[in-house]
mmCIF file of C-alpha atoms in Angstrom:
data_model
loop_
_atom_site.group_PDB
_atom_site.id
_atom_site.type_symbol
_atom_site.label_atom_id
_atom_site.label_comp_id
_atom_site.label_asym_id
_atom_site.label_seq_id
_atom_site.Cartn_x
_atom_site.Cartn_y
_atom_site.Cartn_z
ATOM 1 C CA ASN A 1240 -198.560 13.858 51.522
ATOM 2 C CA ALA A 1241 -194.766 13.680 51.428
ATOM 3 C CA GLY A 1242 -194.072 17.434 51.162
ATOM 4 C CA VAL A 1243 -190.313 17.907 51.550
ATOM 5 C CA THR A 1244 -188.224 14.724 51.875
ATOM 6 C CA GLN A 1245 -184.630 14.729 53.076
ATOM 7 C CA THR A 1246 -182.131 11.885 53.012
ATOM 8 C CA PRO A 1247 -180.327 10.638 54.954
ATOM 9 C CA LYS A 1248 -181.857 11.383 58.377
ATOM 10 C CA PHE A 1249 -178.600 10.766 60.245
ATOM 11 C CA GLN A 1250 -174.965 10.679 59.184
ATOM 12 C CA VAL A 1251 -171.578 10.522 60.865
ATOM 13 C CA LEU A 1252 -168.517 11.605 58.901
ATOM 14 C CA LYS A 1253 -164.835 11.901 59.557
ATOM 15 C CA THR A 1254 -163.077 15.225 59.047
ATOM 16 C CA GLY A 1255 -162.146 15.641 55.394
ATOM 17 C CA GLN A 1256 -164.788 13.282 54.013
ATOM 18 C CA SER A 1257 -167.293 14.494 51.465
ATOM 19 C CA MET A 1258 -171.016 13.990 51.408
ATOM 20 C CA THR A 1259 -174.163 15.082 49.574
ATOM 21 C CA LEU A 1260 -177.443 15.735 51.357
ATOM 22 C CA GLN A 1261 -180.498 15.135 49.208
ATOM 23 C CA CYS A 1262 -183.784 17.022 49.201
ATOM 24 C CA ALA A 1263 -186.900 16.568 47.088
ATOM 25 C CA GLN A 1264 -190.278 18.316 47.188
ATOM 26 C CA ASP A 1265 -193.519 17.200 45.577
ATOM 27 C CA MET A 1266 -195.467 20.468 45.885
ATOM 28 C CA ASN A 1267 -194.339 21.934 42.535
ATOM 29 C CA HIS A 1268 -192.663 24.811 44.384
ATOM 30 C CA ASN A 1269 -190.310 27.124 42.526
ATOM 31 C CA SER A 1270 -188.000 28.069 45.370
ATOM 32 C CA MET A 1271 -185.900 25.795 47.572
ATOM 33 C CA TYR A 1272 -183.592 26.490 50.500
ATOM 34 C CA TRP A 1273 -180.952 24.897 52.694
ATOM 35 C CA TYR A 1274 -180.614 25.915 56.357
ATOM 36 C CA ARG A 1275 -178.492 24.786 59.241
ATOM 37 C CA GLN A 1276 -179.733 24.795 62.823
ATOM 38 C CA ASP A 1277 -177.341 25.038 65.735
ATOM 39 C CA PRO A 1278 -178.262 25.317 69.437
ATOM 40 C CA GLY A 1279 -179.084 28.912 70.343
ATOM 41 C CA MET A 1280 -178.564 30.115 66.776
ATOM 42 C CA GLY A 1281 -181.920 29.440 65.195
ATOM 43 C CA LEU A 1282 -182.068 28.741 61.469
ATOM 44 C CA ARG A 1283 -179.364 30.157 59.229
ATOM 45 C CA LEU A 1284 -179.668 30.181 55.452
ATOM 46 C CA ILE A 1285 -176.838 28.440 53.604
ATOM 47 C CA TYR A 1286 -178.000 28.608 49.978
ATOM 48 C CA TYR A 1287 -181.239 29.062 48.109
ATOM 49 C CA SER A 1288 -182.540 28.456 44.606
ATOM 50 C CA ALA A 1289 -185.148 30.732 43.086
ATOM 51 C CA SER A 1290 -185.796 28.413 40.172
ATOM 52 C CA GLU A 1291 -184.372 25.440 38.322
ATOM 53 C CA GLY A 1292 -180.836 26.228 37.215
ATOM 54 C CA THR A 1293 -180.224 29.137 39.603
ATOM 55 C CA THR A 1294 -178.624 29.194 43.035
ATOM 56 C CA ASP A 1295 -177.481 31.973 45.360
ATOM 57 C CA LYS A 1296 -175.545 32.255 48.599
ATOM 58 C CA GLY A 1297 -177.262 32.840 51.917
ATOM 59 C CA GLU A 1298 -175.791 33.864 55.284
ATOM 60 C CA VAL A 1299 -173.332 30.990 55.811
ATOM 61 C CA PRO A 1300 -172.314 29.473 52.430
ATOM 62 C CA ASN A 1301 -168.621 28.778 53.122
ATOM 63 C CA GLY A 1302 -167.715 25.099 52.900
ATOM 64 C CA TYR A 1303 -170.858 24.139 50.978
ATOM 65 C CA ASN A 1304 -171.978 23.755 47.388
ATOM 66 C CA VAL A 1305 -175.457 23.186 46.006
ATOM 67 C CA SER A 1306 -177.099 21.855 42.862
ATOM 68 C CA ARG A 1307 -180.660 22.444 41.708
ATOM 69 C CA LEU A 1308 -180.965 19.253 39.713
ATOM 70 C CA ASN A 1309 -184.512 19.915 38.502
ATOM 71 C CA LYS A 1310 -187.609 21.609 39.882
ATOM 72 C CA ARG A 1311 -188.093 18.900 42.532
ATOM 73 C CA GLU A 1312 -184.571 18.334 43.796
ATOM 74 C CA PHE A 1313 -181.996 20.527 45.538
ATOM 75 C CA SER A 1314 -178.833 18.942 46.952
ATOM 76 C CA LEU A 1315 -176.244 20.251 49.411
ATOM 77 C CA ARG A 1316 -172.634 19.054 49.207
ATOM 78 C CA LEU A 1317 -169.872 19.190 51.784
ATOM 79 C CA GLU A 1318 -166.619 18.742 49.841
ATOM 80 C CA SER A 1319 -164.309 18.406 52.847
ATOM 81 C CA ALA A 1320 -166.269 18.099 56.079
ATOM 82 C CA ALA A 1321 -165.083 19.972 59.176
ATOM 83 C CA PRO A 1322 -166.216 19.569 62.809
ATOM 84 C CA SER A 1323 -167.719 23.095 62.639
ATOM 85 C CA GLN A 1324 -170.216 21.716 60.141
ATOM 86 C CA THR A 1325 -171.756 19.406 62.737
ATOM 87 C CA SER A 1326 -175.365 20.551 62.738
ATOM 88 C CA VAL A 1327 -178.932 19.730 61.788
ATOM 89 C CA TYR A 1328 -179.596 20.593 58.154
ATOM 90 C CA PHE A 1329 -183.056 21.494 56.899
ATOM 91 C CA CYS A 1330 -184.310 21.784 53.367
ATOM 92 C CA ALA A 1331 -187.351 23.942 52.652
ATOM 93 C CA SER A 1332 -189.432 24.994 49.676
ATOM 94 C CA SER A 1333 -191.922 27.740 48.897
ATOM 95 C CA GLU A 1334 -194.449 28.563 46.225
ATOM 96 C CA GLY A 1335 -193.587 31.424 43.894
ATOM 97 C CA SER A 1336 -190.353 33.336 43.672
ATOM 98 C CA TRP A 1337 -187.851 33.386 46.487
ATOM 99 C CA TYR A 1338 -188.532 37.066 47.146
ATOM 100 C CA SER A 1339 -192.231 36.488 47.674
ATOM 101 C CA ASN A 1340 -193.765 36.251 51.114
ATOM 102 C CA GLN A 1341 -195.094 32.733 50.708
ATOM 103 C CA PRO A 1342 -194.416 30.500 53.731
ATOM 104 C CA GLN A 1343 -191.615 27.996 53.530
ATOM 105 C CA HIS A 1344 -192.306 24.304 54.162
ATOM 106 C CA PHE A 1345 -189.601 22.243 55.818
ATOM 107 C CA GLY A 1346 -188.351 18.679 55.700
ATOM 108 C CA ASP A 1347 -187.567 16.707 58.860
ATOM 109 C CA GLY A 1348 -183.855 17.406 58.722
ATOM 110 C CA THR A 1349 -180.533 15.581 58.437
ATOM 111 C CA ARG A 1350 -178.550 15.253 61.658
ATOM 112 C CA LEU A 1351 -174.887 15.387 60.694
ATOM 113 C CA SER A 1352 -171.968 14.751 63.028
ATOM 114 C CA ILE A 1353 -168.380 15.265 61.927
ATOM 115 C CA LEU A 1354 -165.664 13.712 64.042
ATOM 116 C CA GLY B 729 -177.478 38.631 60.247
ATOM 117 C CA GLN B 730 -180.277 37.946 62.649
ATOM 118 C CA GLN B 731 -182.841 40.767 62.663
ATOM 119 C CA LEU B 732 -185.585 39.281 64.859
ATOM 120 C CA ASN B 733 -185.525 39.282 68.653
ATOM 121 C CA GLN B 734 -187.707 36.521 70.047
ATOM 122 C CA SER B 735 -188.603 36.228 73.723
ATOM 123 C CA PRO B 736 -188.628 34.528 76.045
ATOM 124 C CA GLN B 737 -185.900 32.052 75.149
ATOM 125 C CA SER B 738 -187.569 29.350 77.220
ATOM 126 C CA MET B 739 -190.715 28.801 79.259
ATOM 127 C CA PHE B 740 -191.636 26.187 81.838
ATOM 128 C CA ILE B 741 -195.345 26.092 82.541
ATOM 129 C CA GLN B 742 -197.981 23.816 83.990
ATOM 130 C CA GLU B 743 -200.646 22.157 81.888
ATOM 131 C CA GLY B 744 -203.685 24.405 81.564
ATOM 132 C CA GLU B 745 -201.783 27.686 81.751
ATOM 133 C CA ASP B 746 -201.800 30.254 78.968
ATOM 134 C CA VAL B 747 -198.578 31.127 77.123
ATOM 135 C CA SER B 748 -197.442 34.348 75.461
ATOM 136 C CA MET B 749 -194.356 34.951 73.364
ATOM 137 C CA ASN B 750 -193.301 37.715 71.027
ATOM 138 C CA CYS B 751 -190.966 38.714 68.271
ATOM 139 C CA THR B 752 -189.627 42.218 67.686
ATOM 140 C CA SER B 753 -187.443 43.947 65.166
ATOM 141 C CA SER B 754 -186.016 47.370 64.438
ATOM 142 C CA SER B 755 -187.146 46.932 60.814
ATOM 143 C CA ILE B 756 -190.607 46.886 59.293
ATOM 144 C CA PHE B 757 -191.904 43.520 58.101
ATOM 145 C CA ASN B 758 -194.680 42.806 55.598
ATOM 146 C CA THR B 759 -195.328 39.229 56.663
ATOM 147 C CA TRP B 760 -195.057 37.393 59.960
ATOM 148 C CA LEU B 761 -195.048 33.614 60.265
ATOM 149 C CA TRP B 762 -195.104 31.383 63.321
ATOM 150 C CA TYR B 763 -193.672 27.854 63.209
ATOM 151 C CA LYS B 764 -193.498 25.011 65.720
ATOM 152 C CA GLN B 765 -190.720 22.439 65.790
ATOM 153 C CA ASP B 766 -191.296 19.158 67.606
ATOM 154 C CA PRO B 767 -188.224 17.275 68.858
ATOM 155 C CA GLY B 768 -186.463 15.511 65.986
ATOM 156 C CA GLU B 769 -188.623 17.080 63.304
ATOM 157 C CA GLY B 770 -188.655 20.103 61.036
ATOM 158 C CA PRO B 771 -190.539 23.355 61.667
ATOM 159 C CA VAL B 772 -194.232 23.255 60.785
ATOM 160 C CA LEU B 773 -196.171 26.398 59.871
ATOM 161 C CA LEU B 774 -198.790 27.346 62.475
ATOM 162 C CA ILE B 775 -200.052 30.776 61.450
ATOM 163 C CA ALA B 776 -199.306 33.304 58.678
ATOM 164 C CA LEU B 777 -200.055 37.028 59.046
ATOM 165 C CA TYR B 778 -200.068 39.448 56.110
ATOM 166 C CA LYS B 779 -201.600 42.721 57.369
ATOM 167 C CA ALA B 780 -200.725 45.078 60.187
ATOM 168 C CA GLY B 781 -203.193 44.605 63.047
ATOM 169 C CA GLU B 782 -204.299 41.206 61.764
ATOM 170 C CA LEU B 783 -205.366 38.732 64.438
ATOM 171 C CA THR B 784 -205.543 35.079 63.383
ATOM 172 C CA SER B 785 -206.415 31.951 65.324
ATOM 173 C CA ASN B 786 -205.624 28.300 64.769
ATOM 174 C CA GLY B 787 -207.367 26.266 67.453
ATOM 175 C CA ARG B 788 -205.914 27.302 70.815
ATOM 176 C CA LEU B 789 -203.268 29.432 69.112
ATOM 177 C CA THR B 790 -203.745 33.113 68.356
ATOM 178 C CA ALA B 791 -201.191 35.339 66.640
ATOM 179 C CA GLN B 792 -201.186 39.054 65.955
ATOM 180 C CA PHE B 793 -199.345 41.239 63.469
ATOM 181 C CA GLY B 794 -198.327 44.348 65.419
ATOM 182 C CA ILE B 795 -199.670 47.667 64.157
ATOM 183 C CA THR B 796 -196.164 49.137 63.990
ATOM 184 C CA ARG B 797 -195.245 46.221 61.673
ATOM 185 C CA LYS B 798 -192.149 45.690 63.810
ATOM 186 C CA ASP B 799 -193.523 42.986 66.069
ATOM 187 C CA SER B 800 -195.752 39.949 66.344
ATOM 188 C CA PHE B 801 -197.227 37.949 69.199
ATOM 189 C CA LEU B 802 -198.259 34.339 69.696
ATOM 190 C CA ASN B 803 -200.564 33.178 72.458
ATOM 191 C CA ILE B 804 -201.427 29.601 73.390
ATOM 192 C CA SER B 805 -204.438 29.082 75.615
ATOM 193 C CA ALA B 806 -204.958 26.200 78.035
ATOM 194 C CA SER B 807 -201.639 24.521 77.250
ATOM 195 C CA ILE B 808 -201.386 20.733 76.988
ATOM 196 C CA PRO B 809 -198.331 18.433 77.058
ATOM 197 C CA SER B 810 -198.225 18.121 73.261
ATOM 198 C CA ASP B 811 -197.582 21.877 73.007
ATOM 199 C CA VAL B 812 -193.983 21.104 74.000
ATOM 200 C CA GLY B 813 -191.484 22.174 71.361
ATOM 201 C CA ILE B 814 -189.663 25.160 69.932
ATOM 202 C CA TYR B 815 -191.719 28.024 68.527
ATOM 203 C CA PHE B 816 -190.106 30.210 65.860
ATOM 204 C CA CYS B 817 -191.200 33.522 64.475
ATOM 205 C CA ALA B 818 -190.203 34.472 60.951
ATOM 206 C CA GLY B 819 -190.648 37.670 59.006
ATOM 207 C CA HIS B 820 -190.456 38.849 55.430
ATOM 208 C CA ARG B 821 -189.550 42.456 54.654
ATOM 209 C CA GLY B 822 -190.886 42.710 51.122
ATOM 210 C CA SER B 823 -190.143 41.686 47.593
ATOM 211 C CA THR B 824 -187.039 43.822 47.118
ATOM 212 C CA LEU B 825 -185.534 42.673 50.367
ATOM 213 C CA GLY B 826 -185.700 38.976 49.748
ATOM 214 C CA ARG B 827 -185.402 36.263 52.215
ATOM 215 C CA LEU B 828 -187.215 35.167 55.327
ATOM 216 C CA TYR B 829 -185.638 36.110 58.671
ATOM 217 C CA PHE B 830 -186.013 33.803 61.680
ATOM 218 C CA GLY B 831 -186.042 34.396 65.413
ATOM 219 C CA ARG B 832 -183.932 32.118 67.611
ATOM 220 C CA GLY B 833 -186.946 30.312 69.019
ATOM 221 C CA THR B 834 -188.817 29.898 72.300
ATOM 222 C CA GLN B 835 -188.417 26.497 73.946
ATOM 223 C CA LEU B 836 -191.699 25.565 75.637
ATOM 224 C CA THR B 837 -191.906 22.888 78.321
ATOM 225 C CA VAL B 838 -195.314 21.889 79.715
ATOM 226 C CA TRP B 839 -195.530 19.956 82.977
ATOM 227 C CA PRO B 840 -198.539 17.700 83.463
#
């Protein structure tokens, strides 16, 4: 049971470099999400996708772009990485529409450090 | 921004003790969820609550949906070392109000 798979698990970047974080789910869920987790801040929503071909901004979208490649995959791109983007990034998915109350299921995260 | 107040922020307890934590909000929620995050992993769903007053158990864990719909509680009985981790509450306000809101987490440490 893979659930939500994120790659890579760890990454170190230099300021100004670009990178794409990958996420895939095998639960046939409609909605997918990207969060960042910083100490003392909990989980903050970056972007979400209600269905294939649609994406919307969350709480903290600046500096990020996303692509819902198909129903399974949702990627997060940092075009020009900044030290403030050092964080743990989580992808999640949920059954049904994004506005439904279905629980979200999380991947194991990508730990990103930007020097 | 953040709409859920979770407390306590951290707890240090001895194995065998019971644990209580809660989540409150000034807004009404239709769904409450409790997650646990082990070190180095993603949050895992523990319990989902969908009705005011609902009391649901999962092994040694019991969670309640407050009757005011503005709070929820999680209790862990007879704690063991593997209970260590961060516990998050999350709430959903209803279909027209979209996304899930998360508390900032309760860090639980259990001493053997």
